[in-house]
mmCIF file of C-alpha atoms and ligand atoms in Angstrom:
data_model
loop_
_atom_site.group_PDB
_atom_site.id
_atom_site.type_symbol
_atom_site.label_atom_id
_atom_site.label_comp_id
_atom_site.label_asym_id
_atom_site.label_seq_id
_atom_site.Cartn_x
_atom_site.Cartn_y
_atom_site.Cartn_z
ATOM 1 C CA MET A 25 -2.892 -18.510 9.459
ATOM 2 C CA ASN A 26 -0.444 -18.878 12.309
ATOM 3 C CA ASN A 27 1.970 -16.047 13.122
ATOM 4 C CA GLN A 28 4.716 -17.388 10.876
ATOM 5 C CA GLU A 29 2.321 -17.766 7.936
ATOM 6 C CA ILE A 30 1.204 -14.158 8.363
ATOM 7 C CA LEU A 31 4.831 -12.979 8.349
ATOM 8 C CA ASN A 32 5.694 -15.157 5.343
ATOM 9 C CA THR A 33 2.677 -13.884 3.396
ATOM 10 C CA ILE A 34 3.571 -10.257 4.070
ATOM 11 C CA HIS A 35 7.215 -10.906 3.274
ATOM 12 C CA SER A 36 6.231 -12.447 -0.041
ATOM 13 C CA LEU A 37 4.458 -9.186 -0.977
ATOM 14 C CA LEU A 38 7.610 -7.113 -0.414
ATOM 15 C CA PRO A 39 9.571 -7.978 -3.597
ATOM 16 C CA SER A 40 6.515 -7.400 -5.773
ATOM 17 C CA ARG A 41 7.375 -3.706 -5.534
ATOM 18 C CA LEU A 42 3.936 -2.587 -4.556
ATOM 19 C CA GLU A 43 3.741 1.085 -3.842
ATOM 20 C CA SER A 44 4.005 1.570 -0.083
ATOM 21 C CA ALA A 45 0.415 2.779 0.095
ATOM 22 C CA GLU A 46 -0.840 -0.421 -1.542
ATOM 23 C CA PHE A 47 1.425 -2.541 0.606
ATOM 24 C CA LEU A 48 0.198 -0.926 3.830
ATOM 25 C CA THR A 49 -3.397 -1.370 2.682
ATOM 26 C CA ALA A 50 -2.813 -5.066 1.962
ATOM 27 C CA VAL A 51 -1.235 -5.553 5.393
ATOM 28 C CA VAL A 52 -4.024 -3.910 7.422
ATOM 29 C CA LYS A 53 -6.625 -5.922 5.480
ATOM 30 C CA LEU A 54 -4.750 -9.169 6.060
ATOM 31 C CA LEU A 55 -4.423 -8.572 9.804
ATOM 32 C CA HIS A 56 -8.091 -7.610 10.133
ATOM 33 C CA ARG A 57 -9.155 -10.705 8.182
ATOM 34 C CA GLU A 58 -6.892 -13.158 10.012
ATOM 35 C CA ARG A 59 -7.499 -12.039 13.604
ATOM 36 C CA PRO A 60 -11.215 -11.696 14.452
ATOM 37 C CA HIS A 61 -10.468 -9.863 17.724
ATOM 38 C CA TYR A 62 -8.835 -7.017 15.745
ATOM 39 C CA THR A 63 -11.870 -4.738 15.368
ATOM 40 C CA TRP A 64 -10.002 -1.733 13.967
ATOM 41 C CA VAL A 65 -6.585 -1.975 12.285
ATOM 42 C CA GLY A 66 -4.670 1.035 11.019
ATOM 43 C CA VAL A 67 -1.227 2.421 10.294
ATOM 44 C CA TYR A 68 -0.113 5.887 11.335
ATOM 45 C CA LEU A 69 2.978 7.444 9.744
ATOM 46 C CA LEU A 70 5.126 10.007 11.514
ATOM 47 C CA VAL A 71 5.228 13.300 9.659
ATOM 48 C CA GLY A 72 7.193 15.907 11.571
ATOM 49 C CA GLU A 73 5.814 15.831 15.109
ATOM 50 C CA GLU A 74 2.470 14.312 14.137
ATOM 51 C CA LEU A 75 1.148 10.830 13.460
ATOM 52 C CA VAL A 76 -0.883 10.893 10.255
ATOM 53 C CA LEU A 77 -3.439 8.162 9.621
ATOM 54 C CA GLY A 78 -2.747 5.982 6.604
ATOM 55 C CA PRO A 79 -4.712 2.909 5.525
ATOM 56 C CA PHE A 80 -7.139 1.430 8.043
ATOM 57 C CA VAL A 81 -9.977 -1.091 8.275
ATOM 58 C CA GLY A 82 -12.897 -0.339 10.603
ATOM 59 C CA LYS A 83 -15.022 2.666 11.438
ATOM 60 C CA PRO A 84 -13.690 6.073 10.441
ATOM 61 C CA THR A 85 -11.887 7.797 13.327
ATOM 62 C CA PRO A 86 -11.790 11.519 14.090
ATOM 63 C CA HIS A 87 -8.115 11.063 15.031
ATOM 64 C CA THR A 88 -6.514 11.394 11.612
ATOM 65 C CA ARG A 89 -3.611 13.463 13.000
ATOM 66 C CA ILE A 90 -2.275 12.806 16.501
ATOM 67 C CA PRO A 91 0.483 14.945 18.055
ATOM 68 C CA LEU A 92 3.258 12.910 19.689
ATOM 69 C CA ASN A 93 2.231 14.116 23.148
ATOM 70 C CA GLN A 94 -1.342 12.850 22.840
ATOM 71 C CA GLY A 95 -3.125 9.522 23.060
ATOM 72 C CA ILE A 96 -1.899 5.995 23.445
ATOM 73 C CA CYS A 97 -0.641 6.377 19.890
ATOM 74 C CA GLY A 98 1.532 9.353 20.825
ATOM 75 C CA ALA A 99 2.844 7.577 23.932
ATOM 76 C CA ALA A 100 3.901 4.499 21.967
ATOM 77 C CA ALA A 101 5.657 6.511 19.272
ATOM 78 C CA SER A 102 7.399 8.728 21.839
ATOM 79 C CA SER A 103 8.675 5.782 23.871
ATOM 80 C CA GLY A 104 9.457 3.594 20.855
ATOM 81 C CA GLN A 105 7.919 0.669 22.728
ATOM 82 C CA THR A 106 4.870 -1.490 22.089
ATOM 83 C CA LEU A 107 1.991 -0.422 24.330
ATOM 84 C CA ILE A 108 -0.820 -2.780 25.333
ATOM 85 C CA VAL A 109 -3.797 -1.256 27.163
ATOM 86 C CA ASP A 110 -6.146 -3.890 28.576
ATOM 87 C CA ASP A 111 -8.865 -1.382 29.523
ATOM 88 C CA VAL A 112 -8.854 1.781 27.440
ATOM 89 C CA ASN A 113 -11.495 3.430 29.625
ATOM 90 C CA ALA A 114 -9.134 3.255 32.599
ATOM 91 C CA ASP A 115 -6.270 4.963 30.724
ATOM 92 C CA PRO A 116 -6.380 8.783 30.836
ATOM 93 C CA ARG A 117 -4.232 8.989 27.685
ATOM 94 C CA TYR A 118 -6.847 7.201 25.585
ATOM 95 C CA LEU A 119 -8.353 9.083 22.625
ATOM 96 C CA ALA A 120 -11.683 7.436 21.846
ATOM 97 C CA CYS A 121 -12.479 6.329 18.328
ATOM 98 C CA SER A 122 -15.448 4.025 18.925
ATOM 99 C CA LEU A 123 -17.574 3.533 22.049
ATOM 100 C CA GLU A 124 -17.292 -0.237 21.648
ATOM 101 C CA THR A 125 -13.483 -0.286 21.926
ATOM 102 C CA ARG A 126 -12.261 -1.974 25.124
ATOM 103 C CA SER A 127 -8.543 -2.626 24.567
ATOM 104 C CA GLU A 128 -5.747 -1.450 22.276
ATOM 105 C CA ILE A 129 -2.234 -2.350 21.118
ATOM 106 C CA VAL A 130 0.137 0.102 19.453
ATOM 107 C CA VAL A 131 3.363 -1.189 17.878
ATOM 108 C CA PRO A 132 5.988 1.318 16.697
ATOM 109 C CA ILE A 133 7.432 0.911 13.194
ATOM 110 C CA LYS A 134 11.156 1.579 13.626
ATOM 111 C CA TYR A 135 14.163 1.505 11.351
ATOM 112 C CA GLN A 136 17.551 1.596 13.067
ATOM 113 C CA GLY A 137 15.961 3.230 16.082
ATOM 114 C CA ARG A 138 14.152 5.900 14.094
ATOM 115 C CA ILE A 139 10.342 5.953 14.429
ATOM 116 C CA LEU A 140 8.608 5.868 11.047
ATOM 117 C CA GLY A 141 5.088 5.273 12.315
ATOM 118 C CA GLU A 142 3.056 2.626 14.097
ATOM 119 C CA ILE A 143 0.464 -0.100 13.818
ATOM 120 C CA ASP A 144 -2.626 0.698 15.914
ATOM 121 C CA ILE A 145 -5.211 -1.995 16.682
ATOM 122 C CA ASP A 146 -8.401 -1.720 18.745
ATOM 123 C CA SER A 147 -10.505 -4.588 20.031
ATOM 124 C CA ASP A 148 -14.086 -4.665 21.269
ATOM 125 C CA GLN A 149 -12.941 -7.340 23.750
ATOM 126 C CA PRO A 150 -11.305 -6.308 27.039
ATOM 127 C CA ALA A 151 -7.654 -7.364 27.423
ATOM 128 C CA ALA A 152 -7.712 -8.821 23.907
ATOM 129 C CA PHE A 153 -3.984 -8.590 23.196
ATOM 130 C CA THR A 154 -1.560 -11.313 24.293
ATOM 131 C CA PRO A 155 2.184 -11.873 23.906
ATOM 132 C CA ASP A 156 1.269 -13.795 20.739
ATOM 133 C CA ASP A 157 -0.264 -10.643 19.227
ATOM 134 C CA ARG A 158 2.749 -8.592 20.262
ATOM 135 C CA GLU A 159 5.073 -11.128 18.631
ATOM 136 C CA VAL A 160 3.381 -11.178 15.241
ATOM 137 C CA LEU A 161 2.761 -7.431 15.168
ATOM 138 C CA GLU A 162 6.360 -6.563 16.060
ATOM 139 C CA GLY A 163 7.416 -8.841 13.185
ATOM 140 C CA VAL A 164 4.973 -7.130 10.833
ATOM 141 C CA ALA A 165 6.227 -3.707 11.971
ATOM 142 C CA GLY A 166 9.751 -4.777 10.984
ATOM 143 C CA LEU A 167 8.554 -5.678 7.492
ATOM 144 C CA LEU A 168 6.663 -2.380 7.190
ATOM 145 C CA ALA A 169 9.827 -0.524 8.213
ATOM 146 C CA ASP A 170 11.717 -2.284 5.414
ATOM 147 C CA SER A 171 9.101 -1.302 2.848
ATOM 148 C CA LEU A 172 8.858 2.315 4.016
ATOM 149 C CA ILE A 173 12.601 2.776 4.018
ATOM 150 C CA ILE A 174 12.871 1.303 0.501
ATOM 151 C CA ASP A 175 10.146 3.581 -0.870
ATOM 152 C CA THR A 176 11.366 7.092 -0.167
ATOM 153 C CA THR A 177 8.810 8.457 -2.619
ATOM 154 C CA ILE A 178 5.784 7.571 -0.477
ATOM 155 C CA SER A 179 3.068 10.147 -0.763
ATOM 156 C CA PHE A 180 0.122 10.685 1.536
ATOM 157 C CA PRO A 181 -3.054 10.218 -0.456
ATOM 158 C CA TRP A 182 -5.214 9.794 2.652
ATOM 159 C CA HIS A 183 -5.439 13.100 4.476
ATOM 160 C CA GLY A 184 -3.572 15.665 2.398
HETATM 161 N N1 LIG B 27 -6.999 5.287 20.574
HETATM 162 C C1 LIG B 27 -5.894 5.983 19.972
HETATM 163 C C2 LIG B 27 -6.373 6.926 18.896
HETATM 164 C C3 LIG B 27 -6.515 6.294 17.577
HETATM 165 S S1 LIG B 27 -8.053 5.610 17.310
HETATM 166 O O1 LIG B 27 -8.248 4.541 18.292
HETATM 167 C C4 LIG B 27 -8.107 4.911 15.841
HETATM 168 C C5 LIG B 27 -5.104 6.729 21.031
HETATM 169 O O2 LIG B 27 -5.510 6.780 22.188
HETATM 170 O O3 LIG B 27 -4.066 7.287 20.703
#
């Protein structure tokens, strides 16, 4: 699928009134399936001052809760800006999940300036993420923000 087809597919899932948890799961699976350089794809949701891991595809990570002042994940959520790290081993903020990971992109999920969470993607390829990835993922983050803001009853079945 091209970027627009990915966005259209995700948009078409929105009115089906999936629970947010199911919707997020469908989105991480779709991104992982459609972009072979996305080795690990997950969504973190902001709960208080912590990012809590929601649905993901890839190896389990020890980082199921990340304080806002830690990691590339914390930096992206704190700044509200997409962060692309071409070489994770050269970034002192990096919290390792898998030894094979070489690069990472983190895209905040925002609604009217408020941070709701983020999309986190790791690649086993160095410098894997291009402006094209940023474009589609910022679009997807906008759709996730819409779904999260609609479903105020979201619960956290993943990590208590
Ligand atoms: N690498 C992230 C932690 C999350 S795991 O990669 C899934 C970070 O530095 O914040």
